XYZ file of N, CA and C in Angstrom:
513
model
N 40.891 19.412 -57.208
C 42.064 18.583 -56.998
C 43.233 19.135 -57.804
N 44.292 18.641 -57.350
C 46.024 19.477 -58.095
C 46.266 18.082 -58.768
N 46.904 18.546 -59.775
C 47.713 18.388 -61.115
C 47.890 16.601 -60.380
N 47.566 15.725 -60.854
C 48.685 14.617 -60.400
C 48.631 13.454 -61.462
N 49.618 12.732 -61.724
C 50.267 11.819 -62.253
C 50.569 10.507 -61.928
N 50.361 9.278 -62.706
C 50.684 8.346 -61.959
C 51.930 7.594 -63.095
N 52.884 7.315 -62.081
C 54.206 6.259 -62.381
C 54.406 5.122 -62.067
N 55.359 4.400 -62.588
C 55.790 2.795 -61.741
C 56.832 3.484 -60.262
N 56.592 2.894 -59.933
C 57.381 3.491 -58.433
C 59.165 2.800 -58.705
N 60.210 3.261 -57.833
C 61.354 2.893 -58.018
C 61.334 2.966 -56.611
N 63.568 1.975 -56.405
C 63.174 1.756 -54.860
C 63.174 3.342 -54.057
N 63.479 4.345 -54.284
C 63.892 5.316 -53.966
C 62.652 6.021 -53.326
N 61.384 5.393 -54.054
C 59.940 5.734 -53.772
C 59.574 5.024 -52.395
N 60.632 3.911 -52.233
C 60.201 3.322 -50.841
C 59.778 4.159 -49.651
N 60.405 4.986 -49.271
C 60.085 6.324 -48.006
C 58.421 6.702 -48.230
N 58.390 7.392 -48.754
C 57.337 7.710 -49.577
C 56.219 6.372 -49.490
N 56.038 5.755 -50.091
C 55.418 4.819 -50.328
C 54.733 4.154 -48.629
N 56.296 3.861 -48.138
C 55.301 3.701 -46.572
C 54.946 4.497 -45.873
N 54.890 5.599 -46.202
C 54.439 6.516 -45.357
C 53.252 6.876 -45.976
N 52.804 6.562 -46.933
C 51.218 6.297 -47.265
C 50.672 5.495 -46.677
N 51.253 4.284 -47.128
C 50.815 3.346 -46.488
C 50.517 3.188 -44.770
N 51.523 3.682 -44.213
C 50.809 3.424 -42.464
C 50.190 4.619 -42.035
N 49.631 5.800 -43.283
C 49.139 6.976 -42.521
C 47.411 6.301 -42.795
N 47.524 5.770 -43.835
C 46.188 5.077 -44.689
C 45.572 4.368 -43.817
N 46.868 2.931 -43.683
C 46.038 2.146 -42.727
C 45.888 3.072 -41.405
N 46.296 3.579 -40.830
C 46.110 4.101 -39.322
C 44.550 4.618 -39.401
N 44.349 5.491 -40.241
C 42.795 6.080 -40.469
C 42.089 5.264 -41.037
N 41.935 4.533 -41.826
C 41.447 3.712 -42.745
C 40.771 2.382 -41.760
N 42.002 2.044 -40.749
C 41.158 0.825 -40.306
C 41.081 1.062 -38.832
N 40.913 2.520 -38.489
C 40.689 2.433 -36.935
C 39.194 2.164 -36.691
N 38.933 1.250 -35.607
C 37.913 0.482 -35.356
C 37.439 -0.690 -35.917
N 38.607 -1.194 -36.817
C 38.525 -2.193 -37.329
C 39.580 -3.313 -37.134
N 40.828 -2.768 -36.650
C 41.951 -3.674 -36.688
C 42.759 -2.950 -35.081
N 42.983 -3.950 -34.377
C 43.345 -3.485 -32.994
C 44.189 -1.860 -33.218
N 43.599 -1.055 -32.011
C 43.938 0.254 -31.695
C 45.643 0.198 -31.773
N 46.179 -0.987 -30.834
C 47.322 -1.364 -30.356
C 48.522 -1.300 -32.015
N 47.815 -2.097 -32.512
C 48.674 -2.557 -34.130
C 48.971 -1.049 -34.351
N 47.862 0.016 -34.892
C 47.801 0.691 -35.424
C 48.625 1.613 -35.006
N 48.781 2.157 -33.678
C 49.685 2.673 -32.822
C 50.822 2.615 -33.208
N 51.618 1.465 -33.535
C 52.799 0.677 -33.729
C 53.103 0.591 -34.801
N 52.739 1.086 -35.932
C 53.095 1.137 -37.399
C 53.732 2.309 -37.238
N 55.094 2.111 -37.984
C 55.949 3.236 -38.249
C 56.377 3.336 -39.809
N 56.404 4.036 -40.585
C 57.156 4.100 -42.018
C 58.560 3.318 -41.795
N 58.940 3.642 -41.130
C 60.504 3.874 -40.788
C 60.654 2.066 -41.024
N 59.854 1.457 -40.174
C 60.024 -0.250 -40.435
C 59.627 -1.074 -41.434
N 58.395 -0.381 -42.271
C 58.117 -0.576 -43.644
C 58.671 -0.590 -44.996
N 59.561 0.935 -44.297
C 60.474 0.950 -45.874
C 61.350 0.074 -46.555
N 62.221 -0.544 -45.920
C 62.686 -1.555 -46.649
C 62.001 -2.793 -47.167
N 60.827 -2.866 -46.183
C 60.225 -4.018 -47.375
C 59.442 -3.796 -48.485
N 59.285 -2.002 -48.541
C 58.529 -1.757 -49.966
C 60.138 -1.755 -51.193
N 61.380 -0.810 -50.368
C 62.074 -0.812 -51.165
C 62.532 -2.315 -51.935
N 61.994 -3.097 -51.264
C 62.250 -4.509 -52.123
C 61.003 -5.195 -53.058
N 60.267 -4.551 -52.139
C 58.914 -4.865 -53.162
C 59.380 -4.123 -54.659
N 59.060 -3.263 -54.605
C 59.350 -2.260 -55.676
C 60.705 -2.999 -56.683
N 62.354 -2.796 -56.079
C 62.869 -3.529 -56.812
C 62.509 -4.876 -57.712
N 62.007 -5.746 -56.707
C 61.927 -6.872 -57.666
C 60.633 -7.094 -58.541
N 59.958 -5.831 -58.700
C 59.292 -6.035 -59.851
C 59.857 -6.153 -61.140
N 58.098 -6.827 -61.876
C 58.450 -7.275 -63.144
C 57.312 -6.576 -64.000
N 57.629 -5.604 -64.569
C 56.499 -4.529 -65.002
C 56.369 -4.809 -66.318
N 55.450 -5.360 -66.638
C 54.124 -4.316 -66.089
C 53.144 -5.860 -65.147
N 53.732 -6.853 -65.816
C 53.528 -8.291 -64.815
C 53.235 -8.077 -62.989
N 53.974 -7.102 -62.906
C 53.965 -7.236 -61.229
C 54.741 -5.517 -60.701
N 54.357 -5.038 -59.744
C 54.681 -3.715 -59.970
C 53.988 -2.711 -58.395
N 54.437 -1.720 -58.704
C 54.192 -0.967 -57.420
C 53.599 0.625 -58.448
N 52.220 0.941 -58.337
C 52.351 2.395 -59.284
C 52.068 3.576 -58.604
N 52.570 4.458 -58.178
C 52.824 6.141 -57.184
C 51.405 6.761 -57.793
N 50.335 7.541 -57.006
C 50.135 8.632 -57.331
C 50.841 10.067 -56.706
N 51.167 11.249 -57.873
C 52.017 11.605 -57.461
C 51.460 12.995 -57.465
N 51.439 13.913 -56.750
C 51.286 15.696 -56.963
C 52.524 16.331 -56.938
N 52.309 17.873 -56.550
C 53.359 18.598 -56.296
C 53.872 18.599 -54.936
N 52.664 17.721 -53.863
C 53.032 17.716 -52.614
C 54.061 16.637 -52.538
N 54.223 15.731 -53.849
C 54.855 14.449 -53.372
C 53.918 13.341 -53.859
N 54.070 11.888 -53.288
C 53.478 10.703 -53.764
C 52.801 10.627 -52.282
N 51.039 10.528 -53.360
C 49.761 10.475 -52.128
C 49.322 9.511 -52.302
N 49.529 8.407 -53.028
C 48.946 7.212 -53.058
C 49.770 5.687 -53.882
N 49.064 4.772 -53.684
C 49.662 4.355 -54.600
C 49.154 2.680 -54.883
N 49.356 2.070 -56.100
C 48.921 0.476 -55.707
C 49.923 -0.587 -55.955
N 50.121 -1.543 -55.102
C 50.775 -2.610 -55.857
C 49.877 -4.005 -56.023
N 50.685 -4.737 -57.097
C 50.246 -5.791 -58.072
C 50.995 -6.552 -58.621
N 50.100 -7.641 -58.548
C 51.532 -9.179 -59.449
C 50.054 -10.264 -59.776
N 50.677 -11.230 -59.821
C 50.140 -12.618 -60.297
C 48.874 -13.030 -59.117
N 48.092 -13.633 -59.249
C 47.122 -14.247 -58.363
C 48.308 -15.914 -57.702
N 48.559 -15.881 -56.254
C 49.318 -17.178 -56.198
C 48.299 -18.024 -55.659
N 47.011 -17.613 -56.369
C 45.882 -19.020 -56.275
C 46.030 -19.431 -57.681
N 46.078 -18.130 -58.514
C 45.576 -18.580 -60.072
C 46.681 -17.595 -60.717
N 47.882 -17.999 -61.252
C 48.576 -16.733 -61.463
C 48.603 -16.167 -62.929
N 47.566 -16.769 -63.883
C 46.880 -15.837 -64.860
C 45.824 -14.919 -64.692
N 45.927 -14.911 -63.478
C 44.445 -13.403 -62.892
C 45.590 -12.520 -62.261
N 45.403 -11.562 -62.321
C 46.249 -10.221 -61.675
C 46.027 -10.204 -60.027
N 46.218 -10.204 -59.124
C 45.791 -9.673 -57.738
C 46.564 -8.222 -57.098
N 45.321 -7.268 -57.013
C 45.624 -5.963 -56.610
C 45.984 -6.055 -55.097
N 47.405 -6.080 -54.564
C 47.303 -6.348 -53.267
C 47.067 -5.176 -52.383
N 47.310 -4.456 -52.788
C 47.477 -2.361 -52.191
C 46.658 -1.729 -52.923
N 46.412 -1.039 -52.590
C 45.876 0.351 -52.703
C 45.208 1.358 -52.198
N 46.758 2.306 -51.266
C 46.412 3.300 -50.623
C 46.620 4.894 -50.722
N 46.009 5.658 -50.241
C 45.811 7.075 -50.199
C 45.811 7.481 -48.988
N 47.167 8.969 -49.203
C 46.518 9.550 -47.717
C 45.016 10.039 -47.305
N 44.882 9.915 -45.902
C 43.573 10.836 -45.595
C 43.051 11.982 -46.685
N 43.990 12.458 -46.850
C 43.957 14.335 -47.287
C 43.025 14.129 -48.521
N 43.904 13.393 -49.464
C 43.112 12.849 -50.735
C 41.753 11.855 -50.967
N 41.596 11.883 -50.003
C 39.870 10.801 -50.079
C 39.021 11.551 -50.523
N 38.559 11.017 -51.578
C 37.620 11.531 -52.316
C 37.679 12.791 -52.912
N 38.603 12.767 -53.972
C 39.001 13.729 -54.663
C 39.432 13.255 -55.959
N 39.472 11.948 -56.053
C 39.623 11.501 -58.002
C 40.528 10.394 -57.682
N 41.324 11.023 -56.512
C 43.151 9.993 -56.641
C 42.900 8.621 -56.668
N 42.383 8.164 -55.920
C 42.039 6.916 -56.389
C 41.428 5.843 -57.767
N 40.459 7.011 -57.504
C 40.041 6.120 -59.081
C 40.807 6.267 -60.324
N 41.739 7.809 -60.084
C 42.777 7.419 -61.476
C 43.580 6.655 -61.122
N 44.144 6.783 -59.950
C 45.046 5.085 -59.768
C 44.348 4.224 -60.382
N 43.372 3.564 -59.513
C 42.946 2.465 -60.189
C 42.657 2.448 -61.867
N 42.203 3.302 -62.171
C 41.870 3.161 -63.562
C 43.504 3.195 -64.171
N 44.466 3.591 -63.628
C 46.217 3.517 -64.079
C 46.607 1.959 -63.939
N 45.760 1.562 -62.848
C 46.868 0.611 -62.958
C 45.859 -0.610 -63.584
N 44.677 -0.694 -63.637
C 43.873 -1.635 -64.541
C 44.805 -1.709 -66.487
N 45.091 0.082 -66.231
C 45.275 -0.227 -67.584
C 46.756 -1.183 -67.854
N 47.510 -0.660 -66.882
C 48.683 -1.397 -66.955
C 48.930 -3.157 -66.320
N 47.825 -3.285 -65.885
C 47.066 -4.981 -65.689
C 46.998 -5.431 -67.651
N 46.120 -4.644 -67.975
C 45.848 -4.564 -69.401
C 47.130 -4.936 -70.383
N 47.950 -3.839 -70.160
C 49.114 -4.211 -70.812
C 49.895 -5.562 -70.496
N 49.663 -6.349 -69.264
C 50.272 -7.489 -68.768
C 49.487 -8.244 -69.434
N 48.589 -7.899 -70.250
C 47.756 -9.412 -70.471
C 46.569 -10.124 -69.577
N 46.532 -9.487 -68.523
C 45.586 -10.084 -67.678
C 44.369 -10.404 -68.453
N 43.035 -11.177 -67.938
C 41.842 -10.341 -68.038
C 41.018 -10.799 -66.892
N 41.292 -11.077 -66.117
C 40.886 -11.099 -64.851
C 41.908 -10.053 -63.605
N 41.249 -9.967 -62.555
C 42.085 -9.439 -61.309
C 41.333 -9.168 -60.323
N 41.474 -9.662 -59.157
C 41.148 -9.540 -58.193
C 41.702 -8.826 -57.061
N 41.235 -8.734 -55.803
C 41.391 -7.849 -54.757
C 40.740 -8.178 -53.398
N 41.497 -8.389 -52.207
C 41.090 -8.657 -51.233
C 40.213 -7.247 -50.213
N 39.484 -7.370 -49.168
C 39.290 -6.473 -48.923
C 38.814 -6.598 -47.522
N 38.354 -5.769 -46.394
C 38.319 -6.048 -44.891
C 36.593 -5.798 -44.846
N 35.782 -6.811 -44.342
C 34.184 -7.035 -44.631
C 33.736 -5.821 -43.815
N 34.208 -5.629 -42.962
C 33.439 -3.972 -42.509
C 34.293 -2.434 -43.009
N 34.904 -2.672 -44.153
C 35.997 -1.348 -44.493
C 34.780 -0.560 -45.959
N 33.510 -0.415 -44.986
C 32.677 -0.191 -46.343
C 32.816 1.549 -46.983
N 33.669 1.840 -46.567
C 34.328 3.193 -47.573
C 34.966 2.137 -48.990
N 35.885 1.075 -48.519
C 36.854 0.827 -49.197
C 35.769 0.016 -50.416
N 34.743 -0.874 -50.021
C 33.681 -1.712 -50.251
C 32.944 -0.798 -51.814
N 32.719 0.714 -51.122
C 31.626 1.841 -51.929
C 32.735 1.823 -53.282
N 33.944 1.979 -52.727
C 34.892 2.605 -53.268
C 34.770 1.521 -55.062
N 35.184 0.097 -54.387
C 35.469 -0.561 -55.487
C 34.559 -1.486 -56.615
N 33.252 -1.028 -55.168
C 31.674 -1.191 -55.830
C 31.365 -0.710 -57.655
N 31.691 1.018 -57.066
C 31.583 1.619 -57.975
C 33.111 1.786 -59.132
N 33.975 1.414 -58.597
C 34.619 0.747 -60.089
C 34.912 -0.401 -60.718
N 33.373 -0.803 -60.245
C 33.205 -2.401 -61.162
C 33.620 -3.674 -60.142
N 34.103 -3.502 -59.627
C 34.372 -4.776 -58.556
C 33.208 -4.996 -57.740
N 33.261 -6.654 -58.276
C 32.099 -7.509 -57.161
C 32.751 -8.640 -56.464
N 32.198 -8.271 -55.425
C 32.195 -9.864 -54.132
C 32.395 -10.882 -54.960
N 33.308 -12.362 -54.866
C 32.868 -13.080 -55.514
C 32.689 -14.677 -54.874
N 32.197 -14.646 -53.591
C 31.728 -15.422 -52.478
C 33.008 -15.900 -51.808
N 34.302 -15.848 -52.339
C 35.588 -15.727 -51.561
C 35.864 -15.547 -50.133
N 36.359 -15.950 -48.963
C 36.258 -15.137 -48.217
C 37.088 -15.498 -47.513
N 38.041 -15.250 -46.387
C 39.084 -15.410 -45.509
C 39.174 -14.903 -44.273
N 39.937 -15.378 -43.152
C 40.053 -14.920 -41.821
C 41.415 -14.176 -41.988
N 41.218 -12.899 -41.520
C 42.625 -12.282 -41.123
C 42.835 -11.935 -39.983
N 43.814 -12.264 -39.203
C 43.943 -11.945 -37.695
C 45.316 -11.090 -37.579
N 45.487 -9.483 -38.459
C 46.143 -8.782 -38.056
C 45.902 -8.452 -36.951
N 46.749 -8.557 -35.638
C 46.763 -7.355 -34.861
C 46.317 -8.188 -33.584
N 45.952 -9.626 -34.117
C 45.116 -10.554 -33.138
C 43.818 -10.619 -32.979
N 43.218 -9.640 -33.680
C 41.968 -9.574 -34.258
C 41.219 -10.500 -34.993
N 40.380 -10.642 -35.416
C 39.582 -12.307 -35.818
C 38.616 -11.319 -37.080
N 39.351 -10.814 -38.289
C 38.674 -10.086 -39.197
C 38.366 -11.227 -40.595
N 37.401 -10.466 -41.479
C 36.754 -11.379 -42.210
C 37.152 -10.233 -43.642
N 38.038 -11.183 -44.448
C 38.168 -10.569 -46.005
C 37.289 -11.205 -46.751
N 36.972 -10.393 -47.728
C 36.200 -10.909 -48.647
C 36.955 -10.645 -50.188
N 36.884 -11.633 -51.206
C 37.194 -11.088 -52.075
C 36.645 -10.527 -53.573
N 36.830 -9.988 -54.226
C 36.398 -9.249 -54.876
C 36.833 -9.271 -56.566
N 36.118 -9.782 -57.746
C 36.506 -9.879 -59.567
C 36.377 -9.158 -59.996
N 37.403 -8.458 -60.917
C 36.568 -8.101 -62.569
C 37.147 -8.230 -63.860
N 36.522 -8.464 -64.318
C 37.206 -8.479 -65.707
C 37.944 -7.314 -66.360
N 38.939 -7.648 -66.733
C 39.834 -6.184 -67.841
C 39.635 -6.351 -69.205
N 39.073 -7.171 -69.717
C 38.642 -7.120 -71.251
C 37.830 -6.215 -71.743
């Protein structure tokens, strides 16, 4: 793997940022979330709502964090308050292009941005996740995240999908 780094993202990272994001989901959830949706994701319509995501963070409380190489920003996660419980952290993102699967980027994200959960004070945080996305499942298995009988209907796309959610402690 090449040299990479992880930052708080700015709005300028917005471009960037969705264009992880809908290359991720496109591979990530084909056969899981209508063909049709997936088709229809463009960066181009995303970006402004990351560039606002991003602005109105409150870091290290709430935040958007880049993984970044020499190719550019290949991944990235965002995070804020639980608005069930908003002394638990909730990881709402966290994506990677194709290219980078399974090559580290992720887990130093995650392990980047746990730590900067850390610095917020958390000691809880949670994470939603799609019940048949079992790459994503292995993924957060093995960095400590468990099921925690949680569970929800998501009907992106018109689809009738089942989240589950997922604890761990940062202490």
């Amino acid at each position: 793997m090449t040299a990479m780094q992880t930052r708080q993202a700015w709005p300028d990272d917005a471009s960037a940022v969705a264009g992880v994001y809908v290359r991720s989901w496109q591979t990530a959830f084909a056969g899981l979330v209508p063909q049709h949706y997936l088709d229809a994701m463009d960066p181009s319509r995303e970006e402004s709502e990351w560039k606002t995501r991003i602005a109105e963070a409150r870091w290290p409380t709430s935040g958007v964090l880049v993984a970044e190489t020499e190719a550019g920003i290949v991944g990235f996660t965002g995070f804020g308050p639980s608005q069930e419980t908003p002394a638990v952290a909730e990881i709402g993102t966290l994506y990677a292009i194709p290219e980078v699967w399974g090559t580290g980027v992720g887990k130093q994200l995650m392990l980047a941005t746990l730590t900067t959960l850390g610095q917020a004070e958390y000691t809880q945080a949670t994470l939603w996740v799609l019940e048949g996305n079992q790459r994503a499942r292995r993924f957060y298995e093995a960095a400590g995240w468990r099921a925690d009988g949680a569970a929800v209907e998501d009907t992106t796309g018109g689809a009738s999908l089942n989240k589950l959610r997922y604890r761990r402690r940062l202490c």
